[in-house]
Short mmCIF file of C-alpha atoms in Angstrom, two decimals:
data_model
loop_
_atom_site.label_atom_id
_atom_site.label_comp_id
_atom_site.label_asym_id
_atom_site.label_seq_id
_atom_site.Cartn_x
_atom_site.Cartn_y
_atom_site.Cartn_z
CA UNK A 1 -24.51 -58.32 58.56
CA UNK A 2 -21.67 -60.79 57.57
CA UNK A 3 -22.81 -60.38 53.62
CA UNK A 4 -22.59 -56.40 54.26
CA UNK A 5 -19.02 -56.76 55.41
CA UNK A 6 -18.14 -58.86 53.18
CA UNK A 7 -19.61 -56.83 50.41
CA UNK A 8 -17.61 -53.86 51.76
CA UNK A 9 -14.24 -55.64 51.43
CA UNK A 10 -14.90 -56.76 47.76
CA UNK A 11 -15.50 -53.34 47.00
CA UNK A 12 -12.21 -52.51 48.33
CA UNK A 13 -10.38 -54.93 46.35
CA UNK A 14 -12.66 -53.92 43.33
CA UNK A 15 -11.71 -50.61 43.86
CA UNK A 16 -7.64 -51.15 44.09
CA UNK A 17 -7.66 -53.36 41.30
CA UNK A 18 -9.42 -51.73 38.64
CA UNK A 19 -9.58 -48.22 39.85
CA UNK A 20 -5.73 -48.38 40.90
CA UNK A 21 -4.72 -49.86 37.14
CA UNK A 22 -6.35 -47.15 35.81
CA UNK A 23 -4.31 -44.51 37.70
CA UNK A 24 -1.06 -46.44 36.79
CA UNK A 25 -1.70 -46.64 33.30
CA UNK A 26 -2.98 -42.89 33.11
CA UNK A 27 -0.42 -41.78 35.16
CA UNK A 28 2.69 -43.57 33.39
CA UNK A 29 1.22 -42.48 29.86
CA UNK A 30 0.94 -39.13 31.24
CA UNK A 31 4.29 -38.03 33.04
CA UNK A 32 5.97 -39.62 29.90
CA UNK A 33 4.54 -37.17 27.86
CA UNK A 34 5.30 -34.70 30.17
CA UNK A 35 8.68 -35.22 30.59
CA UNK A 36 8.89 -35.33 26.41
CA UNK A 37 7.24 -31.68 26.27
CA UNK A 38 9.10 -30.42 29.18
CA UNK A 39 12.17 -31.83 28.38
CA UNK A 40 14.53 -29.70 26.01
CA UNK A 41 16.33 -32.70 24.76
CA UNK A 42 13.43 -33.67 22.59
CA UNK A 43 13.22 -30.31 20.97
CA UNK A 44 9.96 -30.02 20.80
CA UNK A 45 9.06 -25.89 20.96
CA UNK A 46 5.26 -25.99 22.94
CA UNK A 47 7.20 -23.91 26.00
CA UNK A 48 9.70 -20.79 26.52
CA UNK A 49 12.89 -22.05 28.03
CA UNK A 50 12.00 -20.50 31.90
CA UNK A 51 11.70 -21.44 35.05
CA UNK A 52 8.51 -22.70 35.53
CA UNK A 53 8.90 -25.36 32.46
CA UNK A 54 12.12 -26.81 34.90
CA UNK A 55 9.75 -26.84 37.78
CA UNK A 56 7.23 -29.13 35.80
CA UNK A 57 9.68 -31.09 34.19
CA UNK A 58 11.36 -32.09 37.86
CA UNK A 59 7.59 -32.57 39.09
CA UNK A 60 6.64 -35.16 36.25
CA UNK A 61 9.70 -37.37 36.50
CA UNK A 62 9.56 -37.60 40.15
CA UNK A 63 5.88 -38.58 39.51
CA UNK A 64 6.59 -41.27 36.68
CA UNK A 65 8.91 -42.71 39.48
CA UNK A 66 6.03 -42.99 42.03
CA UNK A 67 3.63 -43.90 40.05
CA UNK A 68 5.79 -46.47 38.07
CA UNK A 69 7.03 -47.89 41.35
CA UNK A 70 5.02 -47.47 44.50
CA UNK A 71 2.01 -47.45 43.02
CA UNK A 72 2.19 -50.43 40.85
CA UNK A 73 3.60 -52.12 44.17
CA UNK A 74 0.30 -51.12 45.91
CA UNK A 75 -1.43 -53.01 43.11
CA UNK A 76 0.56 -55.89 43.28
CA UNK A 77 0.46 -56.22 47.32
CA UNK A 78 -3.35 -55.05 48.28
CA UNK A 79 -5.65 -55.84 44.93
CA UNK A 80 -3.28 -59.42 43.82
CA UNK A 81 -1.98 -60.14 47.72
CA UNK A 82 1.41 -61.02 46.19
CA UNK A 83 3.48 -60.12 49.18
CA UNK A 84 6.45 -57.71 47.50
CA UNK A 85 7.27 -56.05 50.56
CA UNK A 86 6.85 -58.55 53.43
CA UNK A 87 9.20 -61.31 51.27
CA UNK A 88 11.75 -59.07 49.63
CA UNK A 89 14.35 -57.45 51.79
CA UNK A 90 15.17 -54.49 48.87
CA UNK A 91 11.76 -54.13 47.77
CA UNK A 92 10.96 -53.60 52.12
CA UNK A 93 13.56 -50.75 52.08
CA UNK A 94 13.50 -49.16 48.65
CA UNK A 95 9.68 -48.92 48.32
CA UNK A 96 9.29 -46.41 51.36
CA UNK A 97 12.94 -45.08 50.62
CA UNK A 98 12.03 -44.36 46.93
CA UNK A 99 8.58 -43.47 47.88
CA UNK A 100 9.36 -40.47 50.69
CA UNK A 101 12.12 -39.32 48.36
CA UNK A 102 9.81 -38.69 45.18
CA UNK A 103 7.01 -37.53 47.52
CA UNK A 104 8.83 -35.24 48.66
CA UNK A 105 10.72 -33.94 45.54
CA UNK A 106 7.28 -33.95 43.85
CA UNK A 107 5.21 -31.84 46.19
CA UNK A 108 8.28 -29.07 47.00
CA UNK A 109 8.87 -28.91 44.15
CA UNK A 110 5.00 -28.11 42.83
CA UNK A 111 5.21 -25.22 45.52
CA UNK A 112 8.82 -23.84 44.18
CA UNK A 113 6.93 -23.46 40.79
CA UNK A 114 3.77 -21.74 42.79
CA UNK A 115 6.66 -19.15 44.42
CA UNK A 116 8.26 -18.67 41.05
CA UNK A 117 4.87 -17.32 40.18
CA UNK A 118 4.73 -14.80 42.89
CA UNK A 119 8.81 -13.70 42.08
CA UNK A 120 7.82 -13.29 38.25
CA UNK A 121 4.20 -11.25 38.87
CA UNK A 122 6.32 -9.49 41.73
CA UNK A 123 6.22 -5.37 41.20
CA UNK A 124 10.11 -5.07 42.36
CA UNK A 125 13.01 -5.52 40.10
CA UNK A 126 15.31 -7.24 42.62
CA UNK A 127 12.70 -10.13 43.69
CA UNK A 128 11.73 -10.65 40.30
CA UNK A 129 15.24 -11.09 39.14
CA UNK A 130 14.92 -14.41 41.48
CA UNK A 131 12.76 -15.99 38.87
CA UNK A 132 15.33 -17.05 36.24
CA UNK A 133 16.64 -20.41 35.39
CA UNK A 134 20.28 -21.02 36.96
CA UNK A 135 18.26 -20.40 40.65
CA UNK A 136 15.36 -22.93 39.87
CA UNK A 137 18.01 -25.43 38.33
CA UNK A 138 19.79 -25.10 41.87
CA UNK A 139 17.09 -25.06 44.97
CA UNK A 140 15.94 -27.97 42.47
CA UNK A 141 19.15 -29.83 42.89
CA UNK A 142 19.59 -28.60 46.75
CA UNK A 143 16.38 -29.42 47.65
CA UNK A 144 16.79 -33.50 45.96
CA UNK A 145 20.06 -33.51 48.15
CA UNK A 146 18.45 -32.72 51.06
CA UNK A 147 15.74 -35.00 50.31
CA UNK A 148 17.68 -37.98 49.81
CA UNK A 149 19.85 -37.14 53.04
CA UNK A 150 17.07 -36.96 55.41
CA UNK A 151 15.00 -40.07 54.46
CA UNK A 152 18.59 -42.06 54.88
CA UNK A 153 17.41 -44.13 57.90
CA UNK A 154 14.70 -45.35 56.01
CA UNK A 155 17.36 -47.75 54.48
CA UNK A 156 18.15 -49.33 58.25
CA UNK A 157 14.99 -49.04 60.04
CA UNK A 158 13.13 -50.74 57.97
CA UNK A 159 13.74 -54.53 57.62
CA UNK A 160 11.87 -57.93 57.50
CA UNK A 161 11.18 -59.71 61.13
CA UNK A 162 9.61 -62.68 61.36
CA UNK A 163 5.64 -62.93 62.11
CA UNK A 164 4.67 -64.23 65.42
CA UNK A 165 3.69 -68.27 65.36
CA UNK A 166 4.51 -67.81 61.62
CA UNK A 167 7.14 -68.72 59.28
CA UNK A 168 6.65 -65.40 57.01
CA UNK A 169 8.22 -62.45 57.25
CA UNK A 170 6.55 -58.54 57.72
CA UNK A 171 8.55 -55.42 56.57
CA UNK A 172 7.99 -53.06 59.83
CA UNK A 173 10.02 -50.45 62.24
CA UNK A 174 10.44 -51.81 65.55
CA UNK A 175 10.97 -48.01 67.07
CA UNK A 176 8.59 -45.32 68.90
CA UNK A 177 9.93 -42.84 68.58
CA UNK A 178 11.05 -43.17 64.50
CA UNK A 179 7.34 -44.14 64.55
CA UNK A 180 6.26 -40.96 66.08
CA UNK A 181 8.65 -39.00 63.83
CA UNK A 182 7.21 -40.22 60.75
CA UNK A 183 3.51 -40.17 61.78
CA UNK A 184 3.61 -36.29 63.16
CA UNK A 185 6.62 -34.22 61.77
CA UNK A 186 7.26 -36.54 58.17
CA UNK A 187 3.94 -37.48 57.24
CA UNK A 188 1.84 -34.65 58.98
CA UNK A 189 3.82 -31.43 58.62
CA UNK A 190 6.73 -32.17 56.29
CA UNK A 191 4.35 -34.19 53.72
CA UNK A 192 1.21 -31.83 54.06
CA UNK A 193 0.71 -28.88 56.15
CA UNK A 194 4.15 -27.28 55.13
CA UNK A 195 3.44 -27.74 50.89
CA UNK A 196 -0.27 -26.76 51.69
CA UNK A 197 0.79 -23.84 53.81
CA UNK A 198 2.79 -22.58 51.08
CA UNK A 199 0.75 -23.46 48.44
CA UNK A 200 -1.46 -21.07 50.23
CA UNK A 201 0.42 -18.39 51.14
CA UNK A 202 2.44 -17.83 47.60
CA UNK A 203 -1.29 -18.30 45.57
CA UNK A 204 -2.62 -15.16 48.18
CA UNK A 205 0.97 -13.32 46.99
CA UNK A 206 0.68 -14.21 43.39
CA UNK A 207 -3.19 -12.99 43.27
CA UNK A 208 -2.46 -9.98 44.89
CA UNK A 209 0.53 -9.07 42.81
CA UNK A 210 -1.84 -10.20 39.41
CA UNK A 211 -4.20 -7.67 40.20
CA UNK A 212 -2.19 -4.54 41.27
CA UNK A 213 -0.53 -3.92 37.70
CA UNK A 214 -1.93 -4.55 34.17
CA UNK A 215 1.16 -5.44 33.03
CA UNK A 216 2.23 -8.33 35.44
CA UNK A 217 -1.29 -9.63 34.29
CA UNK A 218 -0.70 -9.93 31.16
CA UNK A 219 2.77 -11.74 31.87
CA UNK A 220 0.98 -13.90 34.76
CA UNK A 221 -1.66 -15.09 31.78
CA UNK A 222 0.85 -16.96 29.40
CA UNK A 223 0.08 -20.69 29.10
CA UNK A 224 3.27 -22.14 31.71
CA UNK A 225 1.84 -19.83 34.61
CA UNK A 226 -1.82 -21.59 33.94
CA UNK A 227 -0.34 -24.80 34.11
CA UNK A 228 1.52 -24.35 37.31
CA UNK A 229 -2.14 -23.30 38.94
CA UNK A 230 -3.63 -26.26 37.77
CA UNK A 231 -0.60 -28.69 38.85
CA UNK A 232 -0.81 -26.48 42.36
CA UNK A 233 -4.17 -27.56 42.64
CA UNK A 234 -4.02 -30.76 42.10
CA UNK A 235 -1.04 -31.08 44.34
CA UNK A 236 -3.79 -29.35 46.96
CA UNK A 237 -6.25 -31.63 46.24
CA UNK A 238 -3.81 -35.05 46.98
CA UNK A 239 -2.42 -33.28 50.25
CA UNK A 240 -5.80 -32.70 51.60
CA UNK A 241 -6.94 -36.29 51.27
CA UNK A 242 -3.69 -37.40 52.66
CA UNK A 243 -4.06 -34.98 55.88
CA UNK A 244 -7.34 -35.97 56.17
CA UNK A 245 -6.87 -39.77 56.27
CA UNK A 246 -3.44 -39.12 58.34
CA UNK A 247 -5.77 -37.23 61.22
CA UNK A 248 -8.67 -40.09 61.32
CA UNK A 249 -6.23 -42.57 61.68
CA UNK A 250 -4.58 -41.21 64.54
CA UNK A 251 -7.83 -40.20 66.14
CA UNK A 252 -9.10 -43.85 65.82
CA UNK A 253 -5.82 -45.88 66.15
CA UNK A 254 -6.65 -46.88 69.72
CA UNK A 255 -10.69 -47.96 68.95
CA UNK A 256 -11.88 -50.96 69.49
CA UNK A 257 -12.88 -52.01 66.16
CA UNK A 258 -15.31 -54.65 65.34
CA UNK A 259 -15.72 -56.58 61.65
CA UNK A 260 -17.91 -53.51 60.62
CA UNK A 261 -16.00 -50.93 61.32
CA UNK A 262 -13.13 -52.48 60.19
CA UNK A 263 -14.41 -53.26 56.82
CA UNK A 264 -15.70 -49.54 56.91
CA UNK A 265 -11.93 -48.31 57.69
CA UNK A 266 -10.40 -50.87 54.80
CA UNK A 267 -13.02 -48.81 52.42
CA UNK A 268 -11.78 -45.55 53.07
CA UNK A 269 -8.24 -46.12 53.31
CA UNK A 270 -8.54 -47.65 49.84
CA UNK A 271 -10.07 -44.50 48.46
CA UNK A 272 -7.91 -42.30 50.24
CA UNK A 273 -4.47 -43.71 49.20
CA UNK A 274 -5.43 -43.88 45.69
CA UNK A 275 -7.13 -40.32 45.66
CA UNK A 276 -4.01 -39.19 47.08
CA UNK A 277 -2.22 -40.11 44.15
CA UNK A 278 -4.32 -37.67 41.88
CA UNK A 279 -1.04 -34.87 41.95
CA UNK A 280 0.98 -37.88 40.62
CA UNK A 281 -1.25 -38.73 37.18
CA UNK A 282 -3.49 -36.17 36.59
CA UNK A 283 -1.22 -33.20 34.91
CA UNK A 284 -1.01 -34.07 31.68
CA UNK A 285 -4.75 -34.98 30.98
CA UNK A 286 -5.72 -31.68 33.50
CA UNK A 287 -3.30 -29.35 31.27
CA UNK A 288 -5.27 -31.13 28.09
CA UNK A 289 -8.49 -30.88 29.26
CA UNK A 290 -8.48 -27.23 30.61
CA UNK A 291 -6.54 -25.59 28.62
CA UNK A 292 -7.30 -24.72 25.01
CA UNK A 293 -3.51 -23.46 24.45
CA UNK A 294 -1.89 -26.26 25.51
CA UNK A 295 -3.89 -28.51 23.29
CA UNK A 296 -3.56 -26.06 19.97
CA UNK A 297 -0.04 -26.15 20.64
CA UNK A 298 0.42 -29.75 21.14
CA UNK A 299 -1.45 -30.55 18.17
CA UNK A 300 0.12 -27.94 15.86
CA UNK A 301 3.60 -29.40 16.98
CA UNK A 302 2.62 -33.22 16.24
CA UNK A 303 1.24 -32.45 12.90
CA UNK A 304 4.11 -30.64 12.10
CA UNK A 305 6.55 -33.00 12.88
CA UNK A 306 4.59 -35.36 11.00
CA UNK A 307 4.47 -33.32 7.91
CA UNK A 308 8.11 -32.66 8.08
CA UNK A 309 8.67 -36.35 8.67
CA UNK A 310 6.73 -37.17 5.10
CA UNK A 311 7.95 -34.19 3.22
CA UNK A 312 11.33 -35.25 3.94
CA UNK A 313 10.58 -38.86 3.35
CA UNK A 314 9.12 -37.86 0.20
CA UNK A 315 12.15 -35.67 -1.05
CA UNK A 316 14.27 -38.79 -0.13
CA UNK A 317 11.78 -40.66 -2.23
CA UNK A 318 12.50 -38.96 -5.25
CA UNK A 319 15.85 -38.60 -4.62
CA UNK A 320 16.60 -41.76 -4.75
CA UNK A 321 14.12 -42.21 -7.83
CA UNK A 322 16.54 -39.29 -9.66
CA UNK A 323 19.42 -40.94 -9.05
CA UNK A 324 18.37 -44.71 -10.50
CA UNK A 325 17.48 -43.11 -13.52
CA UNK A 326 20.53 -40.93 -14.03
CA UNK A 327 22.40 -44.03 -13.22
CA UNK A 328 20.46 -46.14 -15.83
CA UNK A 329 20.50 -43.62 -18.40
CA UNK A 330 23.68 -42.46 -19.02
CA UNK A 331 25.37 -38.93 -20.18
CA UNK A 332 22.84 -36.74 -22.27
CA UNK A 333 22.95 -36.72 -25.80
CA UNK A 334 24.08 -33.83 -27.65
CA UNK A 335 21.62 -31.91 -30.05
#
């Protein structure tokens, strides 16, 4: 029995080192190029200037943020034990700070981008007038505020206290009832039921609205509205594993455990915190793989940029070629 458990914890460390470098590297390449297609500073033409492109663009920098930070932490702290958290006072505060902040921005914002879909596919004039840029650029910025505000006593709550009989530290809350708080309402509703609620709701709304005009469906079938489904669904996917995990533990926080169980529990959780983190790496490599738009597009604007790059190179070439030899040839001679 002793092997078994012990066989069950390596594969939990197995599993957070190699599966959870993978995500970090696939998710850091991948919201980078996301936030260069998205982004209009890199002029790069694959998608219309609307709002669902601002939508995705917020999306994949708050997930390059969370992946780049939290979940290289996790790395760091459960696969190579190097205690980040419990030793580091900023690192105690900023990592849950940073953490509920991006969460948060990432998943509202995935289901602002899933309502813009119902607003643009809508049959009246006045609620689709609500899909336009200047109002996603603001319940963007609104929503961040808020965001920020209301994860504020992260910063004092949490702090390092020293272990019992111990001369190392542990990054905790010593509070109920913030305990509570974040457990039920934060983690529960705020981080899951409300985004998968709405996620819900607005796909029901959109689908409905698709199908009760031809001509919304052909606007609902551009290439921007496909990827907002698939980063909806993904989003889905990560908040059900999350609820899921959120509901066992609570069920079995006050079980006796024994070594087994324990080991058991230390398998799962690993799975389900890194499955969780699917919404935060998979949209670039989900918008590759499904759609075949996306990729002609992406291609077609890489090759051309790198047959503008060497035409102009080569025009500079010769260029400079023309002018050595008028240089070293002097004035014409006359006939």
């Amino acid at each position: 029995m002793s092997s078994y458990i012990e066989l069950l914890n390596e594969i939990s460390l197995e599993i957070n080192i190699f599966l959870g470098l993978t995500f970090f590297i696939l998710g850091f390449i991948g919201n980078i190029f996301n936030i260069i297609l998205f982004s209009s500073l890199f002029n790069i033409k694959i998608f219309p200037p609307i709002p669902g492109r601002v939508y995705l663009l917020i999306v994949s920098i708050a997930n390059f943020i969370f992946v780049g930070y939290l979940l290289l932490t996790r790395i760091l702290i459960s696969a190579f034990s190097i205690p980040l958290t419990n030793t580091y006072d900023v690192i105690c505060k900023s990592r849950f700070y940073i953490g509920q902040v991006t969460m948060y921005t990432s998943l509202y914002t995935t289901c602002f981008a899933t309502i813009d879909q119902y607003f643009s596919t809508n049959r009246s004039v006045r609620i689709r007038q609500l899909s336009k840029m200047s109002f996603a650029k603001s319940i963007v910025s609104i929503s961040i505020f808020i965001w920020i505000l209301i994860n504020t006593p992260i910063l004092k709550l949490y702090q390092l206290y020293p272990r019992a009989n111990s001369a190392s530290t542990v990054c905790t809350v010593y509070s109920s009832s913030w305990s509570f708080y974040y457990t039920y309402f934060q983690s529960l509703i705020f981080l899951c039921i409300i985004p998968m609620s709405l996620f819900i709701l607005f796909s029901i709304l959109t689908y409905r609205n698709i199908h009760s005009s031809q001509r919304i469906n052909r606007i609902i079938s551009n290439q921007m509205n496909q990827l907002v489904v698939l980063q909806s669904t993904t989003m889905f996917i990560s908040l059900f594993v999350a609820t899921i995990q959120i509901i066992y533990q609570n069920v079995t926080a006050n079980l006796v455990k024994d070594q087994l169980r324990s080991a058991q529990d230390n398998l799962f959780n690993t799975l389900a915190n890194l499955f969780t983190y699917v919404h935060y790496i998979g949209g670039f490599y989900i918008y590759f793989l499904s759609s075949k738009s996306f990729r002609k597009k992406l291609f077609d604007q890489i090759f051309k940029r790198n047959q503008s790059i060497q035409s102009n190179g080569t025009r500079s070439m010769w260029s400079h070629k023309i002018g050595q030899f008028q240089k070293t040839s002097g004035p014409p001679m006359n006939g």
